[in-house]
Short mmCIF file of C-alpha atoms and ligand atoms in Angstrom, two decimals:
data_model
loop_
_atom_site.label_atom_id
_atom_site.label_comp_id
_atom_site.label_asym_id
_atom_site.label_seq_id
_atom_site.Cartn_x
_atom_site.Cartn_y
_atom_site.Cartn_z
CA UNK A 880 -52.94 -7.92 6.26
CA UNK A 881 -49.30 -7.48 7.08
CA UNK A 882 -48.26 -9.65 4.10
CA UNK A 883 -50.32 -7.43 1.82
CA UNK A 884 -48.63 -4.24 2.99
CA UNK A 885 -45.20 -5.80 2.67
CA UNK A 886 -46.09 -6.75 -0.90
CA UNK A 887 -47.08 -3.20 -1.74
CA UNK A 888 -43.78 -1.95 -0.43
CA UNK A 889 -41.98 -4.49 -2.56
CA UNK A 890 -43.73 -2.96 -5.58
CA UNK A 891 -42.77 0.53 -4.47
CA UNK A 892 -39.09 -0.56 -4.23
CA UNK A 893 -39.28 -2.09 -7.71
CA UNK A 894 -40.59 1.20 -9.14
CA UNK A 895 -37.82 3.07 -7.38
CA UNK A 896 -35.24 0.78 -8.84
CA UNK A 897 -36.70 1.05 -12.36
CA UNK A 898 -36.36 4.81 -12.17
CA UNK A 899 -32.80 4.37 -11.05
CA UNK A 900 -32.10 2.08 -13.93
CA UNK A 901 -33.25 4.86 -16.27
CA UNK A 902 -30.94 7.33 -14.56
CA UNK A 903 -28.08 4.88 -14.86
CA UNK A 904 -28.77 4.40 -18.55
CA UNK A 905 -28.69 8.12 -19.08
CA UNK A 906 -25.43 8.48 -17.11
CA UNK A 907 -23.89 5.82 -19.33
CA UNK A 908 -24.83 7.70 -22.47
CA UNK A 909 -23.25 10.80 -21.07
CA UNK A 910 -20.21 8.88 -20.15
CA UNK A 911 -19.91 7.27 -23.63
CA UNK A 912 -19.51 10.75 -25.06
CA UNK A 913 -17.05 11.82 -22.36
CA UNK A 914 -14.94 8.74 -22.64
CA UNK A 915 -13.85 9.41 -26.22
CA UNK A 916 -12.47 12.78 -25.23
CA UNK A 917 -10.78 11.41 -22.11
CA UNK A 918 -9.11 8.59 -24.07
CA UNK A 919 -9.77 6.28 -21.14
CA UNK A 920 -8.85 2.63 -21.69
CA UNK A 921 -11.48 -0.07 -21.59
CA UNK A 922 -10.68 -0.95 -18.02
CA UNK A 923 -10.89 2.63 -16.84
CA UNK A 924 -14.17 3.09 -18.62
CA UNK A 925 -15.73 -0.02 -17.18
CA UNK A 926 -14.40 0.84 -13.72
CA UNK A 927 -16.01 4.28 -13.82
CA UNK A 928 -19.25 2.74 -15.10
CA UNK A 929 -19.15 0.10 -12.34
CA UNK A 930 -18.72 2.90 -9.80
CA UNK A 931 -21.69 4.83 -11.29
CA UNK A 932 -23.78 1.67 -11.05
CA UNK A 933 -22.72 1.17 -7.44
CA UNK A 934 -23.67 4.76 -6.67
CA UNK A 935 -27.11 4.13 -8.14
CA UNK A 936 -27.41 1.28 -5.67
CA UNK A 937 -26.53 3.55 -2.77
CA UNK A 938 -29.09 6.05 -4.03
CA UNK A 939 -31.75 3.32 -4.16
CA UNK A 940 -30.92 2.37 -0.55
CA UNK A 941 -31.17 6.04 0.45
CA UNK A 942 -34.64 6.28 -1.13
CA UNK A 943 -35.74 3.12 0.73
CA UNK A 944 -34.47 4.51 4.02
CA UNK A 945 -36.26 7.81 3.50
CA UNK A 946 -39.46 6.02 2.54
CA UNK A 947 -39.23 3.88 5.60
CA UNK A 948 -38.80 6.89 7.89
CA UNK A 949 -42.28 8.03 6.78
CA UNK A 950 -43.81 4.59 7.41
CA UNK A 951 -43.10 4.17 11.16
CA UNK A 952 -40.59 4.97 13.84
CA UNK A 953 -39.23 1.49 14.45
CA UNK A 954 -36.95 -0.66 12.21
CA UNK A 955 -37.21 -4.35 11.57
CA UNK A 956 -35.70 -6.99 9.30
CA UNK A 957 -38.96 -7.05 7.31
CA UNK A 958 -38.96 -3.53 5.92
CA UNK A 959 -38.26 -2.03 2.57
CA UNK A 960 -34.67 -1.02 3.44
CA UNK A 961 -33.68 -4.26 5.20
CA UNK A 962 -35.11 -7.00 3.04
CA UNK A 963 -32.56 -8.83 0.90
CA UNK A 964 -32.68 -7.44 -2.66
CA UNK A 965 -31.83 -9.89 -5.44
CA UNK A 966 -29.09 -8.72 -7.80
CA UNK A 967 -30.47 -6.08 -10.19
CA UNK A 968 -29.61 -6.86 -13.80
CA UNK A 969 -29.09 -3.78 -15.93
CA UNK A 970 -28.20 -5.64 -19.11
CA UNK A 971 -24.68 -4.28 -19.31
CA UNK A 972 -24.16 -4.45 -15.59
CA UNK A 973 -25.44 -5.66 -12.27
CA UNK A 974 -26.09 -4.02 -8.86
CA UNK A 975 -25.97 -5.82 -5.56
CA UNK A 976 -27.19 -3.95 -2.48
CA UNK A 977 -26.99 -4.88 1.21
CA UNK A 978 -28.27 -2.56 3.92
CA UNK A 979 -28.13 -3.09 7.67
CA UNK A 980 -28.59 -0.90 10.69
CA UNK A 981 -25.60 -0.38 12.89
CA UNK A 982 -27.81 -0.58 16.00
CA UNK A 983 -27.86 -4.35 15.56
CA UNK A 984 -24.29 -4.30 16.77
CA UNK A 985 -22.29 -3.27 19.88
CA UNK A 986 -20.69 0.19 19.62
CA UNK A 987 -17.00 -0.10 20.58
CA UNK A 988 -16.63 3.65 21.09
CA UNK A 989 -19.10 3.49 23.94
CA UNK A 990 -16.83 1.19 25.99
CA UNK A 991 -15.36 4.36 27.47
CA UNK A 992 -17.23 7.39 28.84
CA UNK A 993 -17.58 10.35 26.48
CA UNK A 994 -14.64 12.16 28.17
CA UNK A 995 -12.43 9.14 27.49
CA UNK A 996 -11.16 9.03 31.12
CA UNK A 997 -12.73 5.79 32.26
CA UNK A 998 -14.61 2.72 30.97
CA UNK A 999 -18.36 2.59 30.84
CA UNK A 1000 -18.72 -0.43 33.13
CA UNK A 1001 -22.17 -1.42 31.97
CA UNK A 1002 -21.19 -1.50 28.33
CA UNK A 1003 -17.86 -3.05 29.04
CA UNK A 1004 -19.66 -5.95 30.69
CA UNK A 1005 -21.80 -6.37 27.62
CA UNK A 1006 -18.77 -6.41 25.37
CA UNK A 1007 -17.00 -8.91 27.54
CA UNK A 1008 -20.00 -11.19 27.31
CA UNK A 1009 -20.08 -10.81 23.54
CA UNK A 1010 -16.49 -12.00 23.46
CA UNK A 1011 -17.38 -15.01 25.61
CA UNK A 1012 -20.34 -15.86 23.36
CA UNK A 1013 -18.01 -15.64 20.34
CA UNK A 1014 -15.41 -17.71 22.13
CA UNK A 1015 -12.81 -14.96 22.05
CA UNK A 1016 -10.51 -14.28 25.08
CA UNK A 1017 -12.50 -11.75 27.15
CA UNK A 1018 -9.32 -9.86 28.20
CA UNK A 1019 -9.45 -8.38 24.72
CA UNK A 1020 -12.09 -5.99 26.19
CA UNK A 1021 -9.34 -4.50 28.41
CA UNK A 1022 -7.00 -4.01 25.44
CA UNK A 1023 -9.80 -2.22 23.51
CA UNK A 1024 -10.53 0.04 26.52
CA UNK A 1025 -6.82 0.91 26.85
CA UNK A 1026 -6.77 1.64 23.06
CA UNK A 1027 -9.64 4.09 23.58
CA UNK A 1028 -8.99 5.66 26.96
CA UNK A 1029 -6.88 8.76 27.14
CA UNK A 1030 -4.34 7.49 29.67
CA UNK A 1031 -1.30 5.41 29.09
CA UNK A 1032 -1.78 3.20 32.13
CA UNK A 1033 -2.42 -0.43 31.21
CA UNK A 1034 -5.48 -2.20 32.66
CA UNK A 1035 -5.08 -5.75 33.87
CA UNK A 1036 -5.10 -7.75 30.72
CA UNK A 1037 -4.90 -4.52 28.66
CA UNK A 1038 -2.17 -2.91 26.53
CA UNK A 1039 -0.93 0.65 26.09
CA UNK A 1040 1.81 2.37 24.07
CA UNK A 1041 4.60 0.60 26.03
CA UNK A 1042 3.38 -2.64 24.53
CA UNK A 1043 2.78 -1.34 20.95
CA UNK A 1044 6.15 0.42 20.94
CA UNK A 1045 7.86 -2.91 21.49
CA UNK A 1046 6.41 -4.40 18.27
CA UNK A 1047 8.60 -4.78 15.20
CA UNK A 1048 6.47 -2.10 13.50
CA UNK A 1049 6.03 0.09 16.50
CA UNK A 1050 3.19 2.50 17.01
CA UNK A 1051 1.35 4.23 19.87
CA UNK A 1052 -2.00 3.35 21.47
CA UNK A 1053 -4.56 5.60 19.84
CA UNK A 1054 -6.02 6.83 23.18
CA UNK A 1055 -8.94 8.15 21.23
CA UNK A 1056 -12.18 6.88 19.66
CA UNK A 1057 -12.12 4.53 16.67
CA UNK A 1058 -12.84 6.04 13.29
CA UNK A 1059 -13.40 2.65 11.63
CA UNK A 1060 -13.87 -0.91 12.82
CA UNK A 1061 -10.75 -1.77 10.80
CA UNK A 1062 -8.61 0.02 13.31
CA UNK A 1063 -9.32 -2.79 15.71
CA UNK A 1064 -6.73 -4.80 13.81
CA UNK A 1065 -4.08 -2.64 15.60
CA UNK A 1066 -5.23 -3.71 19.04
CA UNK A 1067 -3.35 -6.44 20.92
CA UNK A 1068 -5.04 -9.78 20.60
CA UNK A 1069 -6.93 -8.94 17.39
CA UNK A 1070 -5.53 -11.56 15.05
CA UNK A 1071 -7.02 -11.81 11.53
CA UNK A 1072 -9.12 -14.72 12.83
CA UNK A 1073 -10.42 -12.75 15.81
CA UNK A 1074 -11.18 -9.74 13.65
CA UNK A 1075 -13.29 -11.76 11.23
CA UNK A 1076 -15.22 -13.35 14.12
CA UNK A 1077 -15.88 -9.99 15.74
CA UNK A 1078 -16.54 -7.77 12.77
CA UNK A 1079 -20.19 -8.65 12.08
CA UNK A 1080 -21.12 -7.74 15.71
CA UNK A 1081 -19.35 -4.42 16.37
CA UNK A 1082 -19.61 -0.87 15.05
CA UNK A 1083 -18.22 2.61 15.70
CA UNK A 1084 -21.27 4.47 14.29
CA UNK A 1085 -24.40 3.51 16.19
CA UNK A 1086 -26.37 5.43 18.79
CA UNK A 1087 -24.89 3.06 21.34
CA UNK A 1088 -28.18 1.34 21.93
CA UNK A 1089 -29.13 -2.06 20.41
CA UNK A 1090 -32.16 -2.37 18.11
CA UNK A 1091 -34.17 -5.30 19.51
CA UNK A 1092 -35.81 -5.76 16.13
CA UNK A 1093 -32.64 -6.43 14.21
CA UNK A 1094 -29.89 -7.61 16.65
CA UNK A 1095 -28.46 -11.05 15.99
CA UNK A 1096 -28.64 -13.76 18.65
CA UNK A 1097 -25.04 -13.17 19.87
CA UNK A 1098 -25.71 -9.49 20.54
CA UNK A 1099 -29.03 -10.15 22.30
CA UNK A 1100 -27.19 -12.66 24.52
CA UNK A 1101 -24.53 -10.09 25.33
CA UNK A 1102 -27.06 -7.45 26.38
CA UNK A 1103 -28.10 -9.04 29.61
CA UNK A 1104 -24.58 -8.60 31.03
CA UNK A 1105 -25.35 -4.90 31.18
CA UNK A 1106 -27.63 -5.20 34.20
CA UNK A 1107 -26.98 -4.13 37.74
CA UNK A 1108 -28.98 -6.96 39.45
CA UNK A 1109 -26.63 -9.90 38.95
CA UNK A 1110 -29.11 -12.45 40.31
CA UNK A 1111 -31.67 -11.88 37.53
CA UNK A 1112 -29.87 -14.25 35.20
CA UNK A 1113 -28.64 -13.99 31.64
CA UNK A 1114 -30.17 -14.08 28.23
CA UNK A 1115 -29.08 -17.50 27.03
CA UNK A 1116 -29.16 -18.90 23.51
CA UNK A 1117 -32.78 -20.21 23.87
CA UNK A 1118 -34.09 -16.86 25.19
CA UNK A 1119 -32.33 -15.01 22.36
CA UNK A 1120 -33.99 -17.35 19.90
CA UNK A 1121 -37.35 -16.74 21.53
CA UNK A 1122 -36.85 -12.99 21.03
CA UNK A 1123 -36.03 -13.52 17.37
CA UNK A 1124 -39.09 -15.78 16.80
CA UNK A 1125 -41.40 -13.30 18.71
CA UNK A 1126 -40.27 -10.25 16.70
CA UNK A 1127 -40.98 -12.00 13.39
CA UNK A 1128 -44.66 -11.98 14.29
CA UNK A 1129 -44.73 -8.85 16.43
CA UNK A 1130 -42.00 -6.31 15.89
CA UNK A 1131 -41.12 -4.31 18.99
CA UNK A 1132 -42.66 -0.83 18.76
CA UNK A 1133 -41.59 0.09 22.26
CA UNK A 1134 -38.65 -1.31 24.24
CA UNK A 1135 -40.90 -2.44 27.15
CA UNK A 1136 -42.55 -4.93 24.71
CA UNK A 1137 -39.51 -7.11 25.24
CA UNK A 1138 -41.39 -8.13 28.44
CA UNK A 1139 -44.11 -9.67 26.26
CA UNK A 1140 -41.74 -12.42 25.15
CA UNK A 1141 -41.75 -14.09 28.54
CA UNK A 1142 -41.65 -13.74 32.33
CA UNK A 1143 -37.87 -13.79 32.52
CA UNK A 1144 -37.42 -10.91 30.07
CA UNK A 1145 -40.27 -9.02 31.73
CA UNK A 1146 -38.45 -9.26 35.04
CA UNK A 1147 -35.10 -8.39 33.42
CA UNK A 1148 -36.64 -5.32 31.83
CA UNK A 1149 -38.42 -4.13 34.98
CA UNK A 1150 -35.73 -4.85 37.55
CA UNK A 1151 -32.47 -3.92 35.81
CA UNK A 1152 -30.84 -1.15 33.87
CA UNK A 1153 -30.87 -3.24 30.67
CA UNK A 1154 -33.42 -0.81 29.26
CA UNK A 1155 -30.61 1.82 28.95
CA UNK A 1156 -29.02 -0.35 26.31
CA UNK A 1157 -32.16 -1.00 24.22
CA UNK A 1158 -33.84 0.60 21.30
CA UNK A 1159 -36.43 -0.42 18.63
CA UNK A 1160 -34.98 1.61 15.73
CA UNK A 1161 -31.80 2.29 13.84
CA UNK A 1162 -30.10 5.62 13.30
CA UNK A 1163 -26.96 4.56 11.44
CA UNK A 1164 -27.26 2.40 8.34
CA UNK A 1165 -24.46 0.54 6.57
CA UNK A 1166 -25.03 0.43 2.80
CA UNK A 1167 -22.79 -1.78 0.70
CA UNK A 1168 -23.46 -1.54 -3.02
CA UNK A 1169 -21.56 -3.41 -5.70
CA UNK A 1170 -21.60 -2.45 -9.35
CA UNK A 1171 -20.37 -4.83 -11.99
CA UNK A 1172 -19.78 -3.94 -15.60
CA UNK A 1173 -18.14 -6.33 -18.08
CA UNK A 1174 -16.46 -8.20 -15.19
CA UNK A 1175 -15.12 -5.02 -13.54
CA UNK A 1176 -16.40 -4.69 -10.00
CA UNK A 1177 -16.53 -1.58 -7.79
CA UNK A 1178 -18.05 -1.52 -4.34
CA UNK A 1179 -19.16 1.48 -2.36
CA UNK A 1180 -19.03 0.87 1.39
CA UNK A 1181 -20.90 3.67 3.18
CA UNK A 1182 -22.59 4.54 6.44
CA UNK A 1183 -25.42 7.07 6.57
CA UNK A 1184 -26.93 8.62 9.67
CA UNK A 1185 -30.70 9.09 9.34
CA UNK A 1186 -32.45 11.91 11.10
CA UNK A 1187 -36.09 12.31 10.13
CA UNK A 1188 -36.05 11.84 6.38
CA UNK A 1189 -32.51 13.15 5.94
CA UNK A 1190 -29.52 10.78 5.36
CA UNK A 1191 -26.07 12.19 5.97
CA UNK A 1192 -23.12 10.07 4.84
CA UNK A 1193 -20.55 9.72 7.57
CA UNK A 1194 -18.34 7.18 5.80
CA UNK A 1195 -17.80 6.56 2.08
CA UNK A 1196 -15.25 4.32 0.55
CA UNK A 1197 -14.91 2.99 -3.00
CA UNK A 1198 -13.23 -0.38 -3.27
CA1 LIG B 2167 -5.00 4.36 26.73
CA1 LIG B 2168 -5.53 2.74 29.98
#
């Protein structure tokens, strides 16, 4: 039954994309006329076309996200917006689209309290555990908190402006929330290698809760550090894998259903504050759409916040 419905949705997506292809073709025609007047070179023309194609990809993702909002109020890896889409061949060009919810990641901006005065100890513990799981020095967590907190007093293992000012290219600690994950590169201890390791698992856009239906193993393992009853134990690699296997068959429609996976998780859910960190849906969606025309590639990297059936773009960058 479930397979059948998923198949129907696949057809719906295909129709959506076919309509978009028509739109793109029309836009190209319009552009052909405009290009003569603008005396754009071949590269400029293909570059603009590639960007238009990439925009069509973002539009397709937006339609999928809006459709999904009408289907149910949980978000899984087996839905119209999240399933991998094969490259869409437009004859003269290609679109590649990748969509993921930001709730599958840990929100770095939530490592401090909303007033920026102090760390959020529960979430800090989660982030520290994520670093351990990824085999990154956990003291990086203190450097990130110092980067975010509004004082200039270094935490043990942290770093404030006094450190950053001593660098060959000196700068100050931001002492404010991150606008992009890329800013992490400025924080002490974030080498290019560390950044690449960490990037898939952290965000600055999510609700601050983790979607149990989409979170990768490493994030699920990190979550159990955010409990107040230390003797309950941690979500290890095998428990995280159990969650992932379980949700393939039965997506979580309510957070308490995590307890259905097994006794340990049932206890963890009932006896600790871990529930404060959990959700079964996404609110922020990362859409990466690449258009290619005659070998010229443009990518739109964007993040949309979904509320009801409305998507508002909070981040938009053309590469
Ligand atoms: Ca600070
Ligand atoms: Ca500080």
